Short mmCIF file of C-alpha atoms (C1' of nucleotides) in Angstrom, two decimals:
data_model
loop_
_atom_site.label_atom_id
_atom_site.label_comp_id
_atom_site.label_asym_id
_atom_site.label_seq_id
_atom_site.Cartn_x
_atom_site.Cartn_y
_atom_site.Cartn_z
CA MET A 1 -25.42 20.43 11.47
CA ARG A 2 -22.36 19.36 9.47
CA THR A 3 -22.04 15.59 9.38
CA PRO A 4 -19.62 14.53 12.08
CA PRO A 5 -16.14 13.13 11.33
CA HIS A 6 -15.84 9.42 10.61
CA LYS A 7 -14.26 8.70 13.93
CA THR A 8 -17.06 10.45 15.73
CA ILE A 9 -19.65 8.35 13.92
CA GLU A 10 -17.82 5.27 15.11
CA ARG A 11 -17.72 6.51 18.66
CA LEU A 12 -21.38 7.51 18.63
CA SER A 13 -22.19 3.89 18.01
CA GLN A 14 -20.00 2.91 20.93
CA TYR A 15 -21.49 5.57 23.16
CA ARG A 16 -24.93 4.27 22.44
CA ARG A 17 -23.94 0.74 23.23
CA ALA A 18 -22.62 1.88 26.58
CA LEU A 19 -25.58 4.14 27.25
CA LEU A 20 -28.07 1.39 26.52
CA MET A 21 -26.36 -0.66 29.17
CA VAL A 22 -26.42 1.98 31.88
CA HIS A 23 -29.98 2.79 30.89
CA ASP A 24 -30.94 -0.71 31.95
CA SER A 25 -29.79 0.18 35.40
CA ASP A 26 -31.62 3.01 37.15
CA LYS A 27 -29.15 5.75 36.26
CA THR A 28 -30.82 8.64 34.46
CA HIS A 29 -27.71 10.78 34.04
CA ILE A 30 -24.08 10.10 33.20
CA PHE A 31 -20.90 12.21 33.27
CA SER A 32 -18.48 12.51 30.37
CA HIS A 33 -15.77 10.84 32.41
CA GLU A 34 -18.00 7.87 33.08
CA ILE A 35 -18.66 7.33 29.40
CA ALA A 36 -14.98 7.90 28.72
CA LYS A 37 -13.93 5.19 31.12
CA ILE A 38 -16.19 2.62 29.50
CA ILE A 39 -14.94 3.37 25.99
CA HIS A 40 -11.29 3.86 27.01
CA ILE A 41 -11.01 7.40 25.73
CA THR A 42 -10.71 10.82 27.37
CA PRO A 43 -13.62 12.81 28.82
CA VAL A 44 -12.71 15.72 26.56
CA GLN A 45 -13.22 13.58 23.52
CA VAL A 46 -16.65 12.56 24.76
CA ARG A 47 -17.68 16.14 25.40
CA ARG A 48 -16.37 17.25 22.07
CA ASP A 49 -18.28 14.55 20.20
CA ILE A 50 -21.44 15.39 22.08
CA MET A 51 -20.94 19.04 21.32
CA LEU A 52 -20.55 18.20 17.63
CA ILE A 53 -23.95 16.56 17.52
CA GLY A 54 -25.48 19.57 19.21
CA TYR A 55 -26.51 18.05 22.50
CA THR A 56 -25.96 19.79 25.78
CA GLY A 57 -25.85 18.20 29.18
CA THR A 58 -26.52 19.75 32.54
CA LEU A 59 -23.75 21.26 34.55
CA ARG A 60 -22.85 19.09 37.51
CA LYS A 61 -25.47 16.53 36.54
CA GLY A 62 -24.06 15.29 33.27
CA TYR A 63 -25.98 13.98 30.28
CA ASN A 64 -29.47 12.59 30.30
CA VAL A 65 -28.99 8.99 29.25
CA LYS A 66 -32.28 8.53 27.47
CA GLU A 67 -32.11 11.81 25.60
CA LEU A 68 -28.60 11.10 24.45
CA ILE A 69 -29.50 7.61 23.27
CA ASP A 70 -32.37 9.07 21.27
CA LEU A 71 -30.29 11.83 19.76
CA ILE A 72 -27.56 9.42 18.69
CA GLY A 73 -30.30 7.37 17.08
CA ASP A 74 -31.54 10.44 15.21
CA ILE A 75 -28.07 10.92 13.79
CA ILE A 76 -26.75 7.49 12.99
CA ASP A 77 -29.92 5.54 12.36
CA SER A 78 -31.86 5.60 9.16
CA ASP A 79 -35.44 6.90 9.19
CA THR A 80 -36.61 3.66 7.73
CA MET A 81 -35.58 0.13 8.59
CA ILE A 82 -32.41 -0.95 6.81
CA ARG A 83 -32.70 -4.53 5.64
CA VAL A 84 -29.58 -6.67 5.77
CA CYS A 85 -28.55 -10.12 4.57
CA VAL A 86 -25.73 -12.45 5.52
CA VAL A 87 -24.04 -14.55 2.85
CA GLY A 88 -22.36 -17.64 4.25
CA VAL A 89 -23.82 -19.57 7.17
CA GLY A 90 -20.60 -20.91 8.64
CA ASN A 91 -19.54 -20.32 12.22
CA LEU A 92 -18.96 -16.64 11.68
CA GLY A 93 -22.20 -16.13 9.80
CA ARG A 94 -24.15 -17.83 12.57
CA ALA A 95 -22.33 -15.83 15.22
CA ILE A 96 -23.40 -12.60 13.52
CA ILE A 97 -26.99 -13.69 12.96
CA ASN A 98 -27.28 -14.73 16.57
CA TYR A 99 -25.67 -11.68 17.93
CA PHE A 100 -27.66 -9.13 15.96
CA SER A 101 -31.13 -10.52 16.27
CA GLY A 102 -33.32 -7.74 17.57
CA LYS A 103 -30.43 -5.67 18.89
CA ARG A 104 -31.22 -2.51 16.92
CA THR A 105 -34.54 -1.07 15.89
CA LYS A 106 -33.46 0.30 12.53
CA LEU A 107 -31.37 -2.62 11.32
CA SER A 108 -32.76 -6.01 10.57
CA ILE A 109 -31.22 -9.16 9.13
CA VAL A 110 -34.02 -10.51 6.98
CA ALA A 111 -32.31 -13.21 4.93
CA VAL A 112 -29.26 -15.45 4.93
CA PHE A 113 -27.73 -17.40 2.06
CA ASP A 114 -25.63 -20.50 1.73
CA SER A 115 -24.72 -22.90 -1.04
CA ASN A 116 -24.94 -25.94 1.21
CA ALA A 117 -28.20 -27.77 0.48
CA ASP A 118 -28.42 -28.98 4.08
CA LYS A 119 -28.71 -25.41 5.30
CA VAL A 120 -31.09 -24.07 2.65
CA GLY A 121 -34.67 -24.04 3.87
CA LYS A 122 -33.71 -24.03 7.53
CA LYS A 123 -34.05 -21.03 9.81
CA TYR A 124 -31.27 -19.47 11.82
CA SER A 125 -32.41 -17.36 14.75
CA GLY A 126 -35.70 -17.21 12.94
CA ILE A 127 -34.22 -16.01 9.66
CA PRO A 128 -34.77 -18.15 6.57
CA CYS A 129 -31.74 -19.50 4.70
CA HIS A 130 -31.93 -19.36 0.92
CA ASP A 131 -29.82 -20.96 -1.75
CA ILE A 132 -27.16 -18.62 -3.02
CA ALA A 133 -28.59 -19.06 -6.51
CA GLU A 134 -31.63 -17.08 -5.38
CA LEU A 135 -29.59 -14.21 -4.04
CA ASP A 136 -30.51 -11.73 -6.71
CA GLU A 137 -34.21 -12.51 -6.55
CA VAL A 138 -34.48 -12.45 -2.76
CA ILE A 139 -32.52 -9.24 -2.40
CA ARG A 140 -34.85 -7.46 -4.78
CA GLN A 141 -38.00 -8.91 -3.29
CA GLU A 142 -36.95 -8.18 0.26
CA ASP A 143 -35.54 -4.76 -0.58
CA ILE A 144 -32.21 -5.58 1.06
CA LYS A 145 -29.69 -2.75 1.08
CA VAL A 146 -26.69 -4.12 2.98
CA GLY A 147 -24.88 -7.43 2.66
CA ILE A 148 -22.52 -9.09 5.13
CA ILE A 149 -20.00 -11.44 3.57
CA THR A 150 -18.92 -14.42 5.68
CA VAL A 151 -17.93 -16.86 2.97
CA PRO A 152 -14.45 -18.40 2.52
CA ALA A 153 -11.75 -16.20 0.99
CA ASP A 154 -11.93 -17.76 -2.44
CA GLN A 155 -15.60 -16.88 -2.79
CA ALA A 156 -15.43 -13.37 -1.42
CA GLN A 157 -15.11 -11.53 -4.73
CA ILE A 158 -17.79 -13.46 -6.55
CA THR A 159 -20.13 -12.93 -3.62
CA ALA A 160 -19.43 -9.21 -3.63
CA ASP A 161 -20.08 -9.11 -7.38
CA ARG A 162 -23.41 -10.82 -6.93
CA LEU A 163 -24.45 -8.50 -4.16
CA VAL A 164 -23.56 -5.47 -6.22
CA LYS A 165 -25.40 -6.80 -9.23
CA ALA A 166 -28.47 -7.37 -7.09
CA GLY A 167 -28.45 -3.68 -6.22
CA ILE A 168 -27.02 -3.62 -2.72
CA ASN A 169 -25.68 -0.26 -1.42
CA GLY A 170 -23.31 -1.35 1.32
CA ILE A 171 -21.11 -4.35 2.06
CA LEU A 172 -19.46 -5.49 5.25
CA ASN A 173 -16.80 -8.01 4.31
CA TYR A 174 -15.48 -10.46 6.90
CA ALA A 175 -13.84 -12.80 4.44
CA PRO A 176 -10.04 -12.74 4.84
CA LYS A 177 -9.59 -11.24 1.39
CA SER A 178 -10.32 -7.77 0.11
CA VAL A 179 -12.95 -7.36 -2.56
CA LEU A 180 -13.37 -4.76 -5.24
CA VAL A 181 -16.68 -2.94 -5.61
CA PRO A 182 -17.87 0.09 -7.59
CA ARG A 183 -17.30 3.40 -5.90
CA ASP A 184 -20.96 3.99 -5.14
CA VAL A 185 -21.16 0.91 -2.92
CA HIS A 186 -19.97 1.58 0.59
CA LEU A 187 -17.49 -1.07 1.66
CA GLU A 188 -16.26 -1.89 5.13
CA GLU A 189 -13.74 -4.68 5.64
CA TYR A 190 -12.49 -6.35 8.76
CA ASP A 191 -9.86 -9.00 9.15
CA MET A 192 -9.42 -10.62 12.52
CA ILE A 193 -5.84 -11.51 11.81
CA THR A 194 -4.89 -7.84 11.54
CA SER A 195 -6.33 -7.21 14.99
CA LEU A 196 -4.48 -10.16 16.45
CA GLU A 197 -1.24 -9.13 14.81
CA LYS A 198 -1.66 -5.66 16.21
CA VAL A 199 -2.13 -6.98 19.74
CA ALA A 200 0.86 -9.26 19.27
CA PHE A 201 2.97 -6.37 18.01
CA TYR A 202 2.23 -4.14 20.96
CA VAL A 203 2.56 -7.01 23.39
CA LYS A 204 6.02 -7.93 22.14
CA SER A 205 7.26 -4.35 22.19
CA ASP A 206 6.62 -4.00 25.93
CA MET B 1 14.35 2.79 12.79
CA ARG B 2 11.64 4.60 14.73
CA THR B 3 8.65 2.36 15.31
CA PRO B 4 6.09 3.11 12.63
CA PRO B 5 2.79 4.87 13.38
CA HIS B 6 -0.13 2.75 14.57
CA LYS B 7 -1.93 3.04 11.29
CA THR B 8 1.12 1.87 9.41
CA ILE B 9 1.40 -1.20 11.63
CA GLU B 10 -2.18 -2.02 10.76
CA ARG B 11 -1.54 -1.59 7.07
CA LEU B 12 1.65 -3.65 7.17
CA SER B 13 -0.47 -6.55 8.31
CA GLN B 14 -2.82 -5.94 5.41
CA TYR B 15 0.01 -5.60 2.93
CA ARG B 16 1.39 -8.90 4.02
CA ARG B 17 -1.95 -10.60 3.64
CA ALA B 18 -2.18 -9.29 0.11
CA LEU B 19 1.45 -10.09 -0.69
CA LEU B 20 1.12 -13.65 0.53
CA MET B 21 -1.70 -14.09 -1.92
CA VAL B 22 0.14 -12.73 -4.93
CA HIS B 23 3.19 -14.71 -3.87
CA ASP B 24 1.17 -17.87 -4.41
CA SER B 25 0.85 -16.88 -8.01
CA ASP B 26 4.08 -16.59 -10.01
CA LYS B 27 4.51 -12.84 -9.62
CA THR B 28 7.85 -11.93 -8.12
CA HIS B 29 7.38 -8.17 -8.16
CA ILE B 30 4.52 -5.81 -7.45
CA PHE B 31 3.92 -2.09 -7.96
CA SER B 32 2.72 0.28 -5.27
CA HIS B 33 -0.46 0.92 -7.23
CA GLU B 34 -1.20 -2.78 -7.38
CA ILE B 35 -0.95 -3.15 -3.61
CA ALA B 36 -2.96 0.03 -3.22
CA LYS B 37 -5.80 -1.27 -5.30
CA ILE B 38 -6.10 -4.43 -3.24
CA ILE B 39 -6.17 -2.56 0.07
CA HIS B 40 -8.31 0.32 -1.21
CA ILE B 41 -5.80 3.03 -0.43
CA THR B 42 -3.58 5.28 -2.52
CA PRO B 43 -0.24 4.25 -4.05
CA VAL B 44 1.44 7.16 -2.26
CA GLN B 45 0.39 5.76 1.07
CA VAL B 46 1.85 2.39 0.18
CA ARG B 47 5.14 3.91 -0.89
CA ARG B 48 5.31 6.04 2.19
CA ASP B 49 4.70 3.09 4.51
CA ILE B 50 7.32 1.06 2.71
CA MET B 51 9.74 3.95 2.95
CA LEU B 52 9.08 4.16 6.69
CA ILE B 53 10.14 0.57 7.21
CA GLY B 54 13.29 1.20 5.24
CA TYR B 55 12.67 -0.97 2.24
CA THR B 56 13.41 0.15 -1.28
CA GLY B 57 11.94 -1.27 -4.44
CA THR B 58 13.32 -1.17 -7.93
CA LEU B 59 12.43 1.63 -10.26
CA ARG B 60 10.03 0.48 -12.94
CA LYS B 61 10.00 -3.02 -11.52
CA GLY B 62 8.33 -2.38 -8.19
CA TYR B 63 8.83 -4.28 -4.95
CA ASN B 64 10.13 -7.80 -4.58
CA VAL B 65 7.21 -9.67 -3.10
CA LYS B 66 9.17 -12.19 -1.10
CA GLU B 67 11.61 -9.65 0.31
CA LEU B 68 8.79 -7.37 1.35
CA ILE B 69 6.88 -10.19 3.02
CA ASP B 70 10.00 -11.10 4.97
CA LEU B 71 10.74 -7.55 6.00
CA ILE B 72 7.20 -6.97 7.20
CA GLY B 73 7.60 -10.14 9.23
CA ASP B 74 10.81 -8.80 10.75
CA ILE B 75 8.94 -5.75 11.90
CA ILE B 76 5.54 -6.92 13.05
CA ASP B 77 6.26 -10.48 14.11
CA SER B 78 7.78 -11.47 17.40
CA ASP B 79 11.13 -13.28 17.41
CA THR B 80 9.58 -16.09 19.34
CA MET B 81 6.22 -17.76 18.88
CA ILE B 82 3.40 -15.90 20.61
CA ARG B 83 1.00 -18.32 22.22
CA VAL B 84 -2.67 -17.43 22.20
CA CYS B 85 -5.84 -18.79 23.76
CA VAL B 86 -9.52 -18.35 22.96
CA VAL B 87 -12.05 -18.13 25.76
CA GLY B 88 -15.55 -19.10 24.69
CA VAL B 89 -16.17 -21.83 22.13
CA GLY B 90 -19.42 -20.50 20.66
CA ASN B 91 -19.88 -19.79 16.99
CA LEU B 92 -17.51 -16.88 17.02
CA GLY B 93 -14.86 -18.71 18.98
CA ARG B 94 -14.98 -21.63 16.57
CA ALA B 95 -14.86 -19.28 13.59
CA ILE B 96 -11.67 -17.75 14.93
CA ILE B 97 -10.04 -21.05 15.82
CA ASN B 98 -10.82 -22.40 12.40
CA TYR B 99 -9.70 -19.40 10.56
CA PHE B 100 -6.37 -18.94 12.30
CA SER B 101 -5.10 -22.47 12.38
CA GLY B 102 -1.64 -22.42 10.87
CA LYS B 103 -2.12 -19.08 9.14
CA ARG B 104 0.87 -17.34 10.71
CA THR B 105 4.23 -18.71 11.73
CA LYS B 106 4.72 -16.59 14.83
CA LEU B 107 1.22 -16.81 16.28
CA SER B 108 -0.33 -19.97 17.53
CA ILE B 109 -3.61 -20.72 19.27
CA VAL B 110 -2.63 -23.41 21.74
CA ALA B 111 -5.66 -23.66 24.02
CA VAL B 112 -9.34 -22.87 24.12
CA PHE B 113 -11.66 -22.64 27.12
CA ASP B 114 -15.34 -23.08 27.73
CA SER B 115 -17.58 -23.65 30.71
CA ASN B 116 -19.82 -26.09 28.90
CA ALA B 117 -18.97 -29.61 30.05
CA ASP B 118 -19.91 -31.04 26.65
CA LYS B 119 -17.15 -29.07 25.00
CA VAL B 120 -14.42 -29.61 27.58
CA GLY B 121 -12.06 -32.40 26.57
CA LYS B 122 -12.91 -32.14 22.89
CA LYS B 123 -10.59 -30.72 20.29
CA TYR B 124 -11.40 -27.89 17.92
CA SER B 125 -9.23 -27.73 14.82
CA GLY B 126 -6.82 -29.84 16.79
CA ILE B 127 -6.73 -27.52 19.80
CA PRO B 128 -7.78 -28.95 23.17
CA CYS B 129 -10.69 -27.35 25.00
CA HIS B 130 -10.24 -26.90 28.74
CA ASP B 131 -12.68 -26.06 31.46
CA ILE B 132 -12.66 -22.39 32.28
CA ALA B 133 -11.84 -23.30 35.87
CA GLU B 134 -8.39 -24.39 34.68
CA LEU B 135 -7.71 -21.15 32.88
CA ASP B 136 -5.09 -19.86 35.25
CA GLU B 137 -3.21 -23.14 35.39
CA VAL B 138 -3.20 -23.79 31.64
CA ILE B 139 -2.16 -20.26 30.78
CA ARG B 140 0.85 -20.51 33.02
CA GLN B 141 1.80 -24.00 31.92
CA GLU B 142 1.45 -23.20 28.25
CA ASP B 143 3.10 -19.79 28.56
CA ILE B 144 0.17 -18.07 26.87
CA LYS B 145 0.59 -14.33 26.34
CA VAL B 146 -2.55 -13.25 24.47
CA GLY B 147 -6.19 -14.06 25.09
CA ILE B 148 -9.14 -13.71 22.72
CA ILE B 149 -12.49 -13.19 24.44
CA THR B 150 -15.53 -14.61 22.66
CA VAL B 151 -17.87 -15.13 25.60
CA PRO B 152 -21.30 -13.51 26.04
CA ALA B 153 -21.39 -9.87 27.11
CA ASP B 154 -22.23 -10.59 30.73
CA GLN B 155 -19.11 -12.69 31.18
CA ALA B 156 -16.70 -10.42 29.36
CA GLN B 157 -15.35 -8.55 32.37
CA ILE B 158 -14.89 -11.57 34.59
CA THR B 159 -13.10 -13.33 31.75
CA ALA B 160 -10.81 -10.37 31.25
CA ASP B 161 -10.08 -10.30 34.98
CA ARG B 162 -9.15 -13.96 34.96
CA LEU B 163 -6.89 -13.56 31.96
CA VAL B 164 -5.13 -10.63 33.56
CA LYS B 165 -4.71 -12.48 36.82
CA ALA B 166 -3.20 -15.41 34.94
CA GLY B 167 -0.51 -13.10 33.62
CA ILE B 168 -1.62 -12.43 30.07
CA ASN B 169 -0.11 -9.39 28.27
CA GLY B 170 -2.66 -8.71 25.57
CA ILE B 171 -6.39 -9.15 25.07
CA LEU B 172 -8.53 -9.10 21.96
CA ASN B 173 -12.13 -8.65 23.08
CA TYR B 174 -14.97 -9.61 20.75
CA ALA B 175 -17.66 -9.62 23.40
CA PRO B 176 -20.18 -6.81 22.77
CA LYS B 177 -19.17 -5.06 25.96
CA SER B 178 -16.03 -3.14 26.83
CA VAL B 179 -13.81 -4.48 29.57
CA LEU B 180 -11.44 -2.74 31.94
CA VAL B 181 -7.87 -3.94 32.25
CA PRO B 182 -4.72 -2.59 33.89
CA ARG B 183 -2.74 -0.21 31.76
CA ASP B 184 0.10 -2.63 31.15
CA VAL B 185 -2.18 -5.07 29.36
CA HIS B 186 -2.67 -4.20 25.72
CA LEU B 187 -6.35 -4.24 24.85
CA GLU B 188 -7.98 -4.32 21.45
CA GLU B 189 -11.76 -4.36 21.17
CA TYR B 190 -14.02 -4.95 18.22
CA ASP B 191 -17.77 -4.79 18.02
CA MET B 192 -19.46 -5.97 14.87
CA ILE B 193 -22.47 -3.80 15.48
CA THR B 194 -20.38 -0.66 15.22
CA SER B 195 -19.15 -1.75 11.80
CA LEU B 196 -22.66 -2.51 10.63
CA GLU B 197 -23.95 0.78 11.94
CA LYS B 198 -21.18 2.58 10.13
CA VAL B 199 -22.05 0.91 6.84
CA ALA B 200 -25.72 1.69 7.42
CA PHE B 201 -24.89 5.31 8.17
CA TYR B 202 -22.91 5.86 5.01
CA VAL B 203 -25.42 3.91 2.95
CA LYS B 204 -28.33 6.02 4.11
CA SER B 205 -26.51 9.30 3.54
CA ASP B 206 -26.03 8.59 -0.16
"C1'" DA C 1 -24.08 34.63 51.68
"C1'" DG C 2 -19.68 33.38 50.18
"C1'" DT C 3 -16.23 30.08 48.87
"C1'" DC C 4 -14.79 25.85 46.85
"C1'" DT C 5 -15.21 22.04 43.74
"C1'" DT C 6 -16.97 19.91 39.87
"C1'" DT C 7 -18.42 19.65 35.36
"C1'" DT C 8 -19.83 21.35 30.90
"C1'" DG C 9 -18.97 23.75 26.35
"C1'" DT C 10 -15.86 25.75 23.31
"C1'" DT C 11 -11.88 27.78 21.24
"C1'" DA C 12 -7.09 27.28 20.43
"C1'" DA C 13 -2.98 24.47 20.09
"C1'" DT C 14 -0.91 20.26 19.12
"C1'" DT C 15 -0.19 15.97 17.14
"C1'" DA C 16 -1.05 12.41 13.77
"C1'" DT C 17 -2.07 11.06 9.24
"C1'" DT C 18 -2.77 11.64 4.49
"C1'" DT C 19 -2.05 13.73 0.18
"C1'" DA C 20 0.50 16.43 -3.15
"C1'" DA C 21 4.50 17.55 -5.64
"C1'" DC C 22 8.34 16.49 -7.92
"C1'" DA C 23 13.26 15.08 -8.81
"C1'" DA C 24 15.62 11.02 -10.17
"C1'" DT C 25 15.93 7.08 -12.80
"C1'" DT C 26 14.97 3.26 -15.63
"C1'" DA C 27 12.86 0.67 -19.26
"C1'" DA C 28 10.54 0.84 -23.53
"C1'" DA C 29 9.53 2.82 -27.94
"C1'" DG C 30 10.69 4.97 -31.98
"C1'" DC D 1 20.54 7.18 -29.81
"C1'" DT D 2 16.84 10.08 -28.24
"C1'" DT D 3 12.54 10.64 -26.48
"C1'" DT D 4 8.66 9.25 -23.83
"C1'" DA D 5 6.24 7.05 -20.16
"C1'" DA D 6 6.31 4.96 -15.81
"C1'" DT D 7 7.70 4.40 -11.23
"C1'" DT D 8 10.12 5.07 -6.90
"C1'" DG D 9 11.58 7.88 -2.78
"C1'" DT D 10 11.16 11.92 -0.24
"C1'" DT D 11 10.16 16.47 1.31
"C1'" DA D 12 6.61 19.73 1.93
"C1'" DA D 13 1.75 20.95 2.39
"C1'" DA D 14 -2.78 19.96 3.75
"C1'" DT D 15 -6.21 17.72 6.33
"C1'" DA D 16 -8.03 15.23 10.21
"C1'" DA D 17 -8.14 14.11 14.88
"C1'" DT D 18 -6.92 14.71 19.57
"C1'" DT D 19 -5.70 17.20 23.56
"C1'" DA D 20 -5.20 21.31 26.34
"C1'" DA D 21 -6.92 25.34 28.36
"C1'" DC D 22 -10.14 27.79 30.52
"C1'" DA D 23 -14.45 30.55 31.28
"C1'" DA D 24 -19.00 29.84 33.05
"C1'" DA D 25 -22.27 27.81 35.86
"C1'" DA D 26 -24.19 24.97 39.44
"C1'" DG D 27 -24.31 22.48 43.46
"C1'" DA D 28 -21.99 21.49 48.05
"C1'" DC D 29 -20.13 23.14 52.19
"C1'" DT D 30 -19.38 26.29 55.85
#
DNA sequence: AGTCTTTTGTTAATTATTTAACAATTAAAG
DNA sequence: CTTTAATTGTTAAATAATTAACAAAAGACT
C-alpha cells in the first residue's frame, strides 16, 4: 500500500481516538457517518480514508470497531515502542506528561528534564526528572527517539540543538518560537496563539 | 480584498510572531527568504501570502517589518478587544493563562473557571478564577466571546454546552475529546496525541 | 418474492494549495 | 557607465485534498 497522504495520517489518529471511546461502550460496529460526526468531517472523507488503508466494512453494518482500531495501529504505530522525553517541566510539560501516561501502547514518555534543581530527582506521573545537563547521556542510555520541547521561548533553540546532538529523530516543539533543525530530524511545531487568533478571526468575521 | 485562504490566515499569525521577534532587534526590513526560513516554508509562499493581503515590499530591500506587522494586525485582529475565558485551571489551563497574558493587544483572557473550591476566588496571572456554576453569569457580564476548554475529557461536552448556552461565538477545545456545537459557533480542536503520533509516524518511516 | 432504503467502495470532478517560472527593477560591483 | 546578482510581484502550472456521483449489495418491509 502507498503511504497515505499527510492529512489522512492525521485523521487516522483522530479516528482511533474516537473508536477507542466507542469501543469502551458495547458497540461493535460503527457507520462512516457516525465517525464523521464525531470528527466534524464528511462521511465520504471517512470512507475514502478507510479505503486508502485497505480496510473494508460490511454493507449496512458499517465498520468493525476493534478491527479498525487494530488496523490503524498497524499503519500509524511503530513495531517497537517509541521512547519519548519531555524537556521543560513547567505547567505545559506537566500537562503533557499527565495526559499521555499510558494512553498509547507504542509510545512511552520515559524521561523528563528540567534545569530547576527543585524538580530534578522528583518523579512526575511516575517519570523521573533529570537535570538538563544530563540530557545527552540519558537520551542515549534510554534510547529516546522523540523529544517534546516545553521550555520558554528563549531556550527553545538551544534545547532543540541539544536534542539533535543527542541523536533524537523527531521533535515536537510547543515553545512559542520556531526552531531550526537538520533536515533529517522530523519537526512538528504548534503555537497556541495561532489557534486562538484563528478562532478570533473567524468569530469576528461572522 | 477577498478574505485570504484559511492556510494563509494561519501563516499570517505565524509571520507576525516571527516579525515581532525580529522587530525587537534593530532590523527594520526583512526578506521573504528570511521569514521563510523561520517558519520552515518557501520564500515563494511568503511572497504570495503577502501579495494576497495587498502589501508590497521594496525591491532588494525586502519588507518593512513594522508596516507588515501592522497590516497583518489590520487583517487578522478584531477592531475591538476580543474577550476570552479559560475553563479548567489544571496544568494546561495555567500554561495557557500564563503564556497569553498581555501577548496580544486585541485578545484578552478576562476570566477563568474551575469547579475546585480551592481555586475559586484566587487569581492566576492576575485573572480571577470563578466557580463553574457562575459561568453563564460571568460570560454575559464580561461580554466574553471565546472560550478555551481545558477540562478533562469527560467534562468536555458539558462545558461546551454551557459555553454555547452562555452565548459564546468561538471555542478552542484542548480536551482530548471532540465536542459538538451548533454550526454558528466556530470550533477549533487540538489534540496533542495526534501531533505526537504524527511525529512518531514520520520518525519510524525514515 | 419483490421493492425500497441504506450504506459501502470507488472513480471522476472539483476545489484548494503549493510550487515554478519569469519579467521587472534595483543595488552593488567592476 | 555597464554588467551582474538579488529580489519582488504575478501569472501559470502542478500537486494535494476534498467532494460528488453512483453502482453494488444487503437488510428491512410488505
